[in-house]
Amino acid sequence: MRPKTRVAAWVEAFNRGDADALAAMYHTDAVNHQVAESPVEGREAIHAMFAREFAAAEMVCLVENLFEDGEWAILEWRDPLGLRGCGFFRVVGGLIVFQRGYWDKLSFLRQHGLPIPPN
């Protein structure tokens, strides 16, 4: 599966809040690094992260742009509340081996009425 196709499927699973389907798209040793957080390593830990996040907030990913370059897919997104971000996905053999995401954590927490951690 090409990177762009994998990420399009990832967006569909994300919008369903399906942590099981998302985790299945990652290599067993994958790394998901949302720059506002510490890197999450391994499929099981990535699954737990998504399950925890979906329980905390209703999240929707609206695709603005989706590009592909070799093993990489680049996703520019927004959500219905106005948050914007981008993600970089390295896909090898149809599985995500590395993901890095950039978004404004403070805006996300405020929009969802979640507690803001102390400095």
Coordinates of C-alpha atoms in Angstrom, one line a residue:
M1 CA 0.0 0.0 0.0
R2 CA 1.3 3.4 -1.0
P3 CA 2.0 6.0 1.7
K4 CA -0.8 8.3 0.5
T5 CA -3.3 5.5 0.5
R6 CA -2.3 4.3 3.9
V7 CA -2.7 7.8 5.4
A8 CA -6.1 8.2 3.7
A9 CA -7.2 5.0 5.5
W10 CA -5.6 6.3 8.7
V11 CA -7.8 9.4 8.5
E12 CA -10.9 7.3 8.1
A13 CA -10.1 5.1 11.1
F14 CA -9.1 8.2 13.1
N15 CA -12.5 9.9 12.4
R16 CA -14.3 6.7 13.5
G17 CA -12.3 6.8 16.8
D18 CA -11.1 3.3 16.0
A19 CA -7.9 2.7 18.0
D20 CA -7.8 -1.0 17.0
A21 CA -7.8 -0.1 13.3
L22 CA -5.3 2.6 13.7
A23 CA -2.9 0.5 15.7
A24 CA -3.0 -2.2 13.0
M25 CA -1.6 0.3 10.5
Y26 CA 1.6 0.7 12.5
H27 CA 4.7 -1.6 12.4
T28 CA 5.2 -3.4 15.7
D29 CA 8.3 -1.2 16.4
A30 CA 6.8 2.1 15.0
V31 CA 7.3 5.5 16.7
N32 CA 4.6 8.1 16.8
H33 CA 6.0 11.5 17.9
Q34 CA 3.5 14.3 18.3
V35 CA 6.0 17.1 19.0
A36 CA 3.8 18.5 21.9
E37 CA 4.3 15.1 23.6
S38 CA 7.0 12.5 24.2
P39 CA 7.5 9.9 21.4
V40 CA 5.4 6.8 21.8
E41 CA 7.2 3.6 20.8
G42 CA 5.7 0.3 19.6
R43 CA 2.3 -0.7 18.3
E44 CA 0.8 -1.6 21.7
A45 CA 1.8 1.8 23.2
I46 CA 0.4 3.6 20.1
H47 CA -2.9 1.7 20.5
A48 CA -3.0 2.7 24.2
M49 CA -2.3 6.4 23.3
F50 CA -5.2 6.5 20.7
A51 CA -7.6 4.7 23.1
R52 CA -6.7 7.3 25.8
E53 CA -7.0 10.2 23.5
F54 CA -10.4 9.1 22.0
A55 CA -11.8 8.7 25.5
A56 CA -10.7 12.3 26.5
A57 CA -11.9 14.2 23.4
E58 CA -13.9 13.9 20.2
M59 CA -11.4 14.5 17.5
V60 CA -12.0 14.9 13.7
C61 CA -9.4 15.2 11.0
L62 CA -10.4 17.1 7.9
V63 CA -7.8 16.7 5.1
E64 CA -6.6 20.0 3.7
N65 CA -3.8 18.4 1.6
L66 CA -2.3 15.0 1.3
F67 CA 1.0 14.6 -0.5
E68 CA 3.3 11.7 -1.2
D69 CA 7.1 11.6 -1.7
G70 CA 8.8 8.2 -1.8
E71 CA 8.1 6.4 1.5
W72 CA 6.6 9.5 3.0
A73 CA 3.0 10.9 3.1
I74 CA 2.5 14.5 4.3
L75 CA -0.9 15.4 5.8
E76 CA -2.1 18.9 6.3
W77 CA -5.3 18.9 8.3
R78 CA -7.8 21.0 10.3
D79 CA -10.6 20.2 12.6
P80 CA -14.1 21.6 12.9
L81 CA -13.1 23.8 15.9
G82 CA -10.3 25.6 13.9
L83 CA -7.2 23.7 15.0
R84 CA -4.7 23.1 12.3
G85 CA -1.7 20.9 12.0
C86 CA 0.4 18.6 9.8
G87 CA 1.7 15.1 10.1
F88 CA 4.5 13.3 8.4
F89 CA 4.2 9.5 8.0
R90 CA 6.9 7.1 6.8
V91 CA 5.3 4.0 5.4
V92 CA 7.3 0.9 4.6
G93 CA 5.7 -2.3 3.4
G94 CA 2.2 -0.7 3.8
L95 CA 2.8 0.0 7.5
I96 CA 3.5 3.2 9.3
V97 CA 7.0 3.0 10.8
F98 CA 7.3 6.6 11.9
Q99 CA 4.9 9.5 12.4
R100 CA 5.6 13.0 13.5
G101 CA 2.8 15.5 14.1
Y102 CA 2.8 19.3 14.6
W103 CA -0.2 21.0 16.3
D104 CA -0.9 23.5 19.0
K105 CA -1.5 21.6 22.2
L106 CA -2.7 24.6 24.3
S107 CA -5.4 25.5 21.7
F108 CA -6.5 21.8 21.6
L109 CA -6.8 21.6 25.4
R110 CA -8.8 24.9 25.5
Q111 CA -11.1 23.9 22.7
H112 CA -12.0 20.6 24.4
G113 CA -12.2 22.0 27.9
L114 CA -9.4 19.8 29.1
P115 CA -7.1 20.8 32.0
I116 CA -4.0 22.7 31.1
P117 CA -0.9 21.1 32.8
P118 CA 1.3 23.3 35.0
N119 CA 4.6 24.6 33.6

